[in-house]
Amino acid sequence: MTDDASPDLRASDTDRDRIAEVLRDALAEGRLDMEEFEERLEAAYKARTYGELAPLTRDLPTTGTVPPAPVSFVKAPAESGSWTGRIVGGGGSSAGGIAILSGFERKGHWTVPKRFSCFTFMGGGEIDLREADFADREVEINCVAIMGGVQVIVPPGVEVVVRGIGIMGGFEHPRDDGPPEPGAPRVIISGVAFWGGVGVERKVTRAERQRLKEQRRQEKLERGEARRELHQSRREERHELHRARREERERRRNRER
């Protein structure tokens, strides 16, 4: 915790261990006696906030012992140009799709044209843009759904504008994931839904979903290992404290003799 950090912020186990280390050094240097050390050590491990930790080392001539300010976990903006390789120009690999009492799909690696048109009548279509390239920085997907439906899947970071009209039907807007990423394409969803619907959903790719799953698993393992190390450290701390108490009692008995 720096001087301008709020004393009400929650302290971590690392913060408490750092203070305990300072107290041990102070005991070894004779700055604290055993009774003061035990009181402050117990208070350190019971502390919940930076404000409760700070007084424990305030009168000790040490530097860098107060916990650092918490790290910000606000997501950093995407690096500009990360979408450059997916804006390929030219024409698309598919100009449209038709589903009459049937269905169609556009998914995987394909190129979305500047205007993609689709028509469904008592059928359905799926347009997946997660692994797609784009012929232009702004593309339009025009959907006409009559007693049918179209599902559009877009990756995070893409700006989506829905301009379709629903007649006894509707156009679904995707959830808001914040501002679009720099350089990301703009996707306009237009058309008409009559007794049908057009849905728009944000999803990550299967590979990205698997990567995030593996990342969470690894973080869980690391947290478990950190907890085990912390418990071992505290057991050693208690053992050291008991040993120091025994030595202190022995010194007192020797002085009384």
mmCIF file with all atom_site columns, C-alpha atoms in Angstrom, residues 21-154:
data_model
loop_
_atom_site.group_PDB
_atom_site.id
_atom_site.type_symbol
_atom_site.label_atom_id
_atom_site.label_alt_id
_atom_site.label_comp_id
_atom_site.label_asym_id
_atom_site.label_entity_id
_atom_site.label_seq_id
_atom_site.pdbx_PDB_ins_code
_atom_site.Cartn_x
_atom_site.Cartn_y
_atom_site.Cartn_z
_atom_site.occupancy
_atom_site.B_iso_or_equiv
_atom_site.pdbx_formal_charge
_atom_site.auth_seq_id
_atom_site.auth_comp_id
_atom_site.auth_asym_id
_atom_site.auth_atom_id
_atom_site.pdbx_PDB_model_num
ATOM 1   C CA . GLU A 1 21  ? 8.788   -10.930 8.039   1.00 0.00 ? 21  GLU A CA 1
ATOM 2   C CA . VAL A 1 22  ? 9.467   -7.339  9.111   1.00 0.00 ? 22  VAL A CA 1
ATOM 3   C CA . LEU A 1 23  ? 8.385   -8.161  12.673  1.00 0.00 ? 23  LEU A CA 1
ATOM 4   C CA . ARG A 1 24  ? 10.710  -11.183 12.762  1.00 0.00 ? 24  ARG A CA 1
ATOM 5   C CA . ASP A 1 25  ? 13.613  -8.998  11.658  1.00 0.00 ? 25  ASP A CA 1
ATOM 6   C CA . ALA A 1 26  ? 12.734  -6.426  14.318  1.00 0.00 ? 26  ALA A CA 1
ATOM 7   C CA . LEU A 1 27  ? 12.694  -9.155  16.984  1.00 0.00 ? 27  LEU A CA 1
ATOM 8   C CA . ALA A 1 28  ? 16.101  -10.462 15.869  1.00 0.00 ? 28  ALA A CA 1
ATOM 9   C CA . GLU A 1 29  ? 17.556  -6.931  15.964  1.00 0.00 ? 29  GLU A CA 1
ATOM 10  C CA . GLY A 1 30  ? 16.208  -6.285  19.457  1.00 0.00 ? 30  GLY A CA 1
ATOM 11  C CA . ARG A 1 31  ? 13.760  -3.575  18.351  1.00 0.00 ? 31  ARG A CA 1
ATOM 12  C CA . LEU A 1 32  ? 10.858  -5.611  19.742  1.00 0.00 ? 32  LEU A CA 1
ATOM 13  C CA . ASP A 1 33  ? 10.746  -7.834  22.789  1.00 0.00 ? 33  ASP A CA 1
ATOM 14  C CA . MET A 1 34  ? 9.022   -11.203 22.659  1.00 0.00 ? 34  MET A CA 1
ATOM 15  C CA . GLU A 1 35  ? 5.728   -9.949  24.083  1.00 0.00 ? 35  GLU A CA 1
ATOM 16  C CA . GLU A 1 36  ? 5.470   -7.088  21.575  1.00 0.00 ? 36  GLU A CA 1
ATOM 17  C CA . PHE A 1 37  ? 6.445   -9.424  18.748  1.00 0.00 ? 37  PHE A CA 1
ATOM 18  C CA . GLU A 1 38  ? 3.746   -11.947 19.656  1.00 0.00 ? 38  GLU A CA 1
ATOM 19  C CA . GLU A 1 39  ? 1.061   -9.258  19.938  1.00 0.00 ? 39  GLU A CA 1
ATOM 20  C CA . ARG A 1 40  ? 1.928   -7.670  16.605  1.00 0.00 ? 40  ARG A CA 1
ATOM 21  C CA . LEU A 1 41  ? 2.317   -10.983 14.816  1.00 0.00 ? 41  LEU A CA 1
ATOM 22  C CA . GLU A 1 42  ? -1.104  -12.118 15.978  1.00 0.00 ? 42  GLU A CA 1
ATOM 23  C CA . ALA A 1 43  ? -2.588  -8.771  14.914  1.00 0.00 ? 43  ALA A CA 1
ATOM 24  C CA . ALA A 1 44  ? -0.913  -9.071  11.485  1.00 0.00 ? 44  ALA A CA 1
ATOM 25  C CA . TYR A 1 45  ? -2.482  -12.445 10.735  1.00 0.00 ? 45  TYR A CA 1
ATOM 26  C CA . LYS A 1 46  ? -5.876  -11.216 11.933  1.00 0.00 ? 46  LYS A CA 1
ATOM 27  C CA . ALA A 1 47  ? -5.725  -7.970  9.903   1.00 0.00 ? 47  ALA A CA 1
ATOM 28  C CA . ARG A 1 48  ? -8.233  -7.622  7.092   1.00 0.00 ? 48  ARG A CA 1
ATOM 29  C CA . THR A 1 49  ? -7.311  -4.211  5.658   1.00 0.00 ? 49  THR A CA 1
ATOM 30  C CA . TYR A 1 50  ? -4.228  -2.142  4.909   1.00 0.00 ? 50  TYR A CA 1
ATOM 31  C CA . GLY A 1 51  ? -5.318  0.271   7.634   1.00 0.00 ? 51  GLY A CA 1
ATOM 32  C CA . GLU A 1 52  ? -4.985  -2.501  10.231  1.00 0.00 ? 52  GLU A CA 1
ATOM 33  C CA . LEU A 1 53  ? -1.554  -3.578  8.951   1.00 0.00 ? 53  LEU A CA 1
ATOM 34  C CA . ALA A 1 54  ? 0.098   -0.169  8.644   1.00 0.00 ? 54  ALA A CA 1
ATOM 35  C CA . PRO A 1 55  ? 0.416   0.646   12.420  1.00 0.00 ? 55  PRO A CA 1
ATOM 36  C CA . LEU A 1 56  ? 2.229   -2.639  13.084  1.00 0.00 ? 56  LEU A CA 1
ATOM 37  C CA . THR A 1 57  ? 5.455   -1.433  11.436  1.00 0.00 ? 57  THR A CA 1
ATOM 38  C CA . ARG A 1 58  ? 4.969   2.343   11.606  1.00 0.00 ? 58  ARG A CA 1
ATOM 39  C CA . ASP A 1 59  ? 7.484   2.796   14.461  1.00 0.00 ? 59  ASP A CA 1
ATOM 40  C CA . LEU A 1 60  ? 10.106  0.495   12.927  1.00 0.00 ? 60  LEU A CA 1
ATOM 41  C CA . PRO A 1 61  ? 12.940  2.035   10.848  1.00 0.00 ? 61  PRO A CA 1
ATOM 42  C CA . THR A 1 62  ? 12.238  0.011   7.718   1.00 0.00 ? 62  THR A CA 1
ATOM 43  C CA . THR A 1 63  ? 11.425  0.853   4.104   1.00 0.00 ? 63  THR A CA 1
ATOM 44  C CA . GLY A 1 64  ? 9.237   -0.893  1.613   1.00 0.00 ? 64  GLY A CA 1
ATOM 45  C CA . THR A 1 65  ? 7.422   -2.861  4.308   1.00 0.00 ? 65  THR A CA 1
ATOM 46  C CA . VAL A 1 66  ? 3.943   -1.510  3.830   1.00 0.00 ? 66  VAL A CA 1
ATOM 47  C CA . PRO A 1 67  ? 1.919   -3.546  1.322   1.00 0.00 ? 67  PRO A CA 1
ATOM 48  C CA . PRO A 1 68  ? 1.915   -2.183  -2.236  1.00 0.00 ? 68  PRO A CA 1
ATOM 49  C CA . ALA A 1 69  ? -1.158  -0.706  -3.837  1.00 0.00 ? 69  ALA A CA 1
ATOM 50  C CA . PRO A 1 70  ? -3.429  -3.352  -5.336  1.00 0.00 ? 70  PRO A CA 1
ATOM 51  C CA . VAL A 1 71  ? -2.957  -4.198  -8.991  1.00 0.00 ? 71  VAL A CA 1
ATOM 52  C CA . SER A 1 72  ? -5.642  -2.973  -11.348 1.00 0.00 ? 72  SER A CA 1
ATOM 53  C CA . PHE A 1 73  ? -7.442  -5.752  -13.177 1.00 0.00 ? 73  PHE A CA 1
ATOM 54  C CA . VAL A 1 74  ? -9.176  -3.429  -15.654 1.00 0.00 ? 74  VAL A CA 1
ATOM 55  C CA . LYS A 1 75  ? -8.845  -4.931  -19.090 1.00 0.00 ? 75  LYS A CA 1
ATOM 56  C CA . ALA A 1 76  ? -6.300  -3.071  -21.197 1.00 0.00 ? 76  ALA A CA 1
ATOM 57  C CA . PRO A 1 77  ? -7.417  -1.855  -24.613 1.00 0.00 ? 77  PRO A CA 1
ATOM 58  C CA . ALA A 1 78  ? -6.708  -4.215  -27.458 1.00 0.00 ? 78  ALA A CA 1
ATOM 59  C CA . GLU A 1 79  ? -3.554  -3.428  -29.382 1.00 0.00 ? 79  GLU A CA 1
ATOM 60  C CA . SER A 1 80  ? -4.295  -1.292  -32.413 1.00 0.00 ? 80  SER A CA 1
ATOM 61  C CA . GLY A 1 81  ? -3.943  -3.206  -35.652 1.00 0.00 ? 81  GLY A CA 1
ATOM 62  C CA . SER A 1 82  ? -4.788  -6.636  -34.230 1.00 0.00 ? 82  SER A CA 1
ATOM 63  C CA . TRP A 1 83  ? -7.597  -6.930  -36.808 1.00 0.00 ? 83  TRP A CA 1
ATOM 64  C CA . THR A 1 84  ? -5.495  -5.758  -39.748 1.00 0.00 ? 84  THR A CA 1
ATOM 65  C CA . GLY A 1 85  ? -4.858  -9.248  -41.065 1.00 0.00 ? 85  GLY A CA 1
ATOM 66  C CA . ARG A 1 86  ? -8.580  -10.025 -41.191 1.00 0.00 ? 86  ARG A CA 1
ATOM 67  C CA . ILE A 1 87  ? -9.624  -7.032  -43.319 1.00 0.00 ? 87  ILE A CA 1
ATOM 68  C CA . VAL A 1 88  ? -8.610  -8.543  -46.648 1.00 0.00 ? 88  VAL A CA 1
ATOM 69  C CA . GLY A 1 89  ? -10.450 -6.427  -49.230 1.00 0.00 ? 89  GLY A CA 1
ATOM 70  C CA . GLY A 1 90  ? -11.776 -7.775  -52.509 1.00 0.00 ? 90  GLY A CA 1
ATOM 71  C CA . GLY A 1 91  ? -14.950 -9.825  -52.730 1.00 0.00 ? 91  GLY A CA 1
ATOM 72  C CA . GLY A 1 92  ? -16.398 -12.360 -50.358 1.00 0.00 ? 92  GLY A CA 1
ATOM 73  C CA . SER A 1 93  ? -16.228 -16.121 -50.608 1.00 0.00 ? 93  SER A CA 1
ATOM 74  C CA . SER A 1 94  ? -20.030 -16.305 -50.318 1.00 0.00 ? 94  SER A CA 1
ATOM 75  C CA . ALA A 1 95  ? -22.547 -13.666 -51.360 1.00 0.00 ? 95  ALA A CA 1
ATOM 76  C CA . GLY A 1 96  ? -25.582 -15.088 -49.559 1.00 0.00 ? 96  GLY A CA 1
ATOM 77  C CA . GLY A 1 97  ? -27.635 -18.014 -48.339 1.00 0.00 ? 97  GLY A CA 1
ATOM 78  C CA . ILE A 1 98  ? -31.134 -19.405 -48.899 1.00 0.00 ? 98  ILE A CA 1
ATOM 79  C CA . ALA A 1 99  ? -33.136 -21.793 -46.725 1.00 0.00 ? 99  ALA A CA 1
ATOM 80  C CA . ILE A 1 100 ? -36.641 -22.818 -47.850 1.00 0.00 ? 100 ILE A CA 1
ATOM 81  C CA . LEU A 1 101 ? -37.984 -25.575 -45.614 1.00 0.00 ? 101 LEU A CA 1
ATOM 82  C CA . SER A 1 102 ? -34.322 -26.313 -44.929 1.00 0.00 ? 102 SER A CA 1
ATOM 83  C CA . GLY A 1 103 ? -31.212 -24.625 -43.586 1.00 0.00 ? 103 GLY A CA 1
ATOM 84  C CA . PHE A 1 104 ? -27.858 -23.110 -44.489 1.00 0.00 ? 104 PHE A CA 1
ATOM 85  C CA . GLU A 1 105 ? -24.559 -22.433 -42.698 1.00 0.00 ? 105 GLU A CA 1
ATOM 86  C CA . ARG A 1 106 ? -21.633 -20.097 -43.193 1.00 0.00 ? 106 ARG A CA 1
ATOM 87  C CA . LYS A 1 107 ? -18.954 -20.897 -40.631 1.00 0.00 ? 107 LYS A CA 1
ATOM 88  C CA . GLY A 1 108 ? -15.277 -21.587 -40.195 1.00 0.00 ? 108 GLY A CA 1
ATOM 89  C CA . HIS A 1 109 ? -12.745 -19.723 -42.310 1.00 0.00 ? 109 HIS A CA 1
ATOM 90  C CA . TRP A 1 110 ? -14.554 -17.725 -44.978 1.00 0.00 ? 110 TRP A CA 1
ATOM 91  C CA . THR A 1 111 ? -14.616 -14.129 -46.248 1.00 0.00 ? 111 THR A CA 1
ATOM 92  C CA . VAL A 1 112 ? -17.643 -11.952 -45.506 1.00 0.00 ? 112 VAL A CA 1
ATOM 93  C CA . PRO A 1 113 ? -18.464 -9.715  -48.501 1.00 0.00 ? 113 PRO A CA 1
ATOM 94  C CA . LYS A 1 114 ? -19.313 -6.044  -48.150 1.00 0.00 ? 114 LYS A CA 1
ATOM 95  C CA . ARG A 1 115 ? -22.988 -7.109  -48.372 1.00 0.00 ? 115 ARG A CA 1
ATOM 96  C CA . PHE A 1 116 ? -24.237 -10.591 -47.536 1.00 0.00 ? 116 PHE A CA 1
ATOM 97  C CA . SER A 1 117 ? -27.929 -11.354 -48.213 1.00 0.00 ? 117 SER A CA 1
ATOM 98  C CA . CYS A 1 118 ? -29.884 -14.300 -46.886 1.00 0.00 ? 118 CYS A CA 1
ATOM 99  C CA . PHE A 1 119 ? -33.481 -15.516 -47.109 1.00 0.00 ? 119 PHE A CA 1
ATOM 100 C CA . THR A 1 120 ? -35.257 -18.096 -44.987 1.00 0.00 ? 120 THR A CA 1
ATOM 101 C CA . PHE A 1 121 ? -38.809 -19.396 -45.410 1.00 0.00 ? 121 PHE A CA 1
ATOM 102 C CA . MET A 1 122 ? -39.887 -21.911 -42.784 1.00 0.00 ? 122 MET A CA 1
ATOM 103 C CA . GLY A 1 123 ? -36.210 -22.721 -42.400 1.00 0.00 ? 123 GLY A CA 1
ATOM 104 C CA . GLY A 1 124 ? -33.115 -21.474 -40.622 1.00 0.00 ? 124 GLY A CA 1
ATOM 105 C CA . GLY A 1 125 ? -29.606 -20.214 -41.213 1.00 0.00 ? 125 GLY A CA 1
ATOM 106 C CA . GLU A 1 126 ? -26.432 -19.780 -39.163 1.00 0.00 ? 126 GLU A CA 1
ATOM 107 C CA . ILE A 1 127 ? -23.815 -17.133 -39.994 1.00 0.00 ? 127 ILE A CA 1
ATOM 108 C CA . ASP A 1 128 ? -20.689 -17.526 -37.866 1.00 0.00 ? 128 ASP A CA 1
ATOM 109 C CA . LEU A 1 129 ? -18.154 -14.680 -38.101 1.00 0.00 ? 129 LEU A CA 1
ATOM 110 C CA . ARG A 1 130 ? -15.764 -15.817 -35.350 1.00 0.00 ? 130 ARG A CA 1
ATOM 111 C CA . GLU A 1 131 ? -13.116 -17.204 -37.728 1.00 0.00 ? 131 GLU A CA 1
ATOM 112 C CA . ALA A 1 132 ? -14.099 -15.181 -40.780 1.00 0.00 ? 132 ALA A CA 1
ATOM 113 C CA . ASP A 1 133 ? -12.147 -12.554 -42.729 1.00 0.00 ? 133 ASP A CA 1
ATOM 114 C CA . PHE A 1 134 ? -13.877 -9.365  -43.908 1.00 0.00 ? 134 PHE A CA 1
ATOM 115 C CA . ALA A 1 135 ? -13.865 -7.825  -47.364 1.00 0.00 ? 135 ALA A CA 1
ATOM 116 C CA . ASP A 1 136 ? -14.276 -4.351  -45.871 1.00 0.00 ? 136 ASP A CA 1
ATOM 117 C CA . ARG A 1 137 ? -14.050 -2.606  -42.513 1.00 0.00 ? 137 ARG A CA 1
ATOM 118 C CA . GLU A 1 138 ? -17.854 -2.243  -42.623 1.00 0.00 ? 138 GLU A CA 1
ATOM 119 C CA . VAL A 1 139 ? -20.036 -5.098  -43.843 1.00 0.00 ? 139 VAL A CA 1
ATOM 120 C CA . GLU A 1 140 ? -23.791 -5.538  -43.961 1.00 0.00 ? 140 GLU A CA 1
ATOM 121 C CA . ILE A 1 141 ? -25.747 -8.733  -43.416 1.00 0.00 ? 141 ILE A CA 1
ATOM 122 C CA . ASN A 1 142 ? -29.252 -8.380  -44.797 1.00 0.00 ? 142 ASN A CA 1
ATOM 123 C CA . CYS A 1 143 ? -31.687 -10.987 -43.488 1.00 0.00 ? 143 CYS A CA 1
ATOM 124 C CA . VAL A 1 144 ? -35.228 -11.741 -44.641 1.00 0.00 ? 144 VAL A CA 1
ATOM 125 C CA . ALA A 1 145 ? -36.797 -14.330 -42.338 1.00 0.00 ? 145 ALA A CA 1
ATOM 126 C CA . ILE A 1 146 ? -40.369 -15.443 -43.028 1.00 0.00 ? 146 ILE A CA 1
ATOM 127 C CA . MET A 1 147 ? -41.645 -17.973 -40.507 1.00 0.00 ? 147 MET A CA 1
ATOM 128 C CA . GLY A 1 148 ? -38.016 -18.885 -40.044 1.00 0.00 ? 148 GLY A CA 1
ATOM 129 C CA . GLY A 1 149 ? -34.897 -17.629 -38.370 1.00 0.00 ? 149 GLY A CA 1
ATOM 130 C CA . VAL A 1 150 ? -31.263 -16.614 -38.761 1.00 0.00 ? 150 VAL A CA 1
ATOM 131 C CA . GLN A 1 151 ? -28.586 -16.780 -36.073 1.00 0.00 ? 151 GLN A CA 1
ATOM 132 C CA . VAL A 1 152 ? -25.568 -14.462 -36.445 1.00 0.00 ? 152 VAL A CA 1
ATOM 133 C CA . ILE A 1 153 ? -22.537 -15.203 -34.233 1.00 0.00 ? 153 ILE A CA 1
ATOM 134 C CA . VAL A 1 154 ? -19.916 -12.485 -33.863 1.00 0.00 ? 154 VAL A CA 1
#
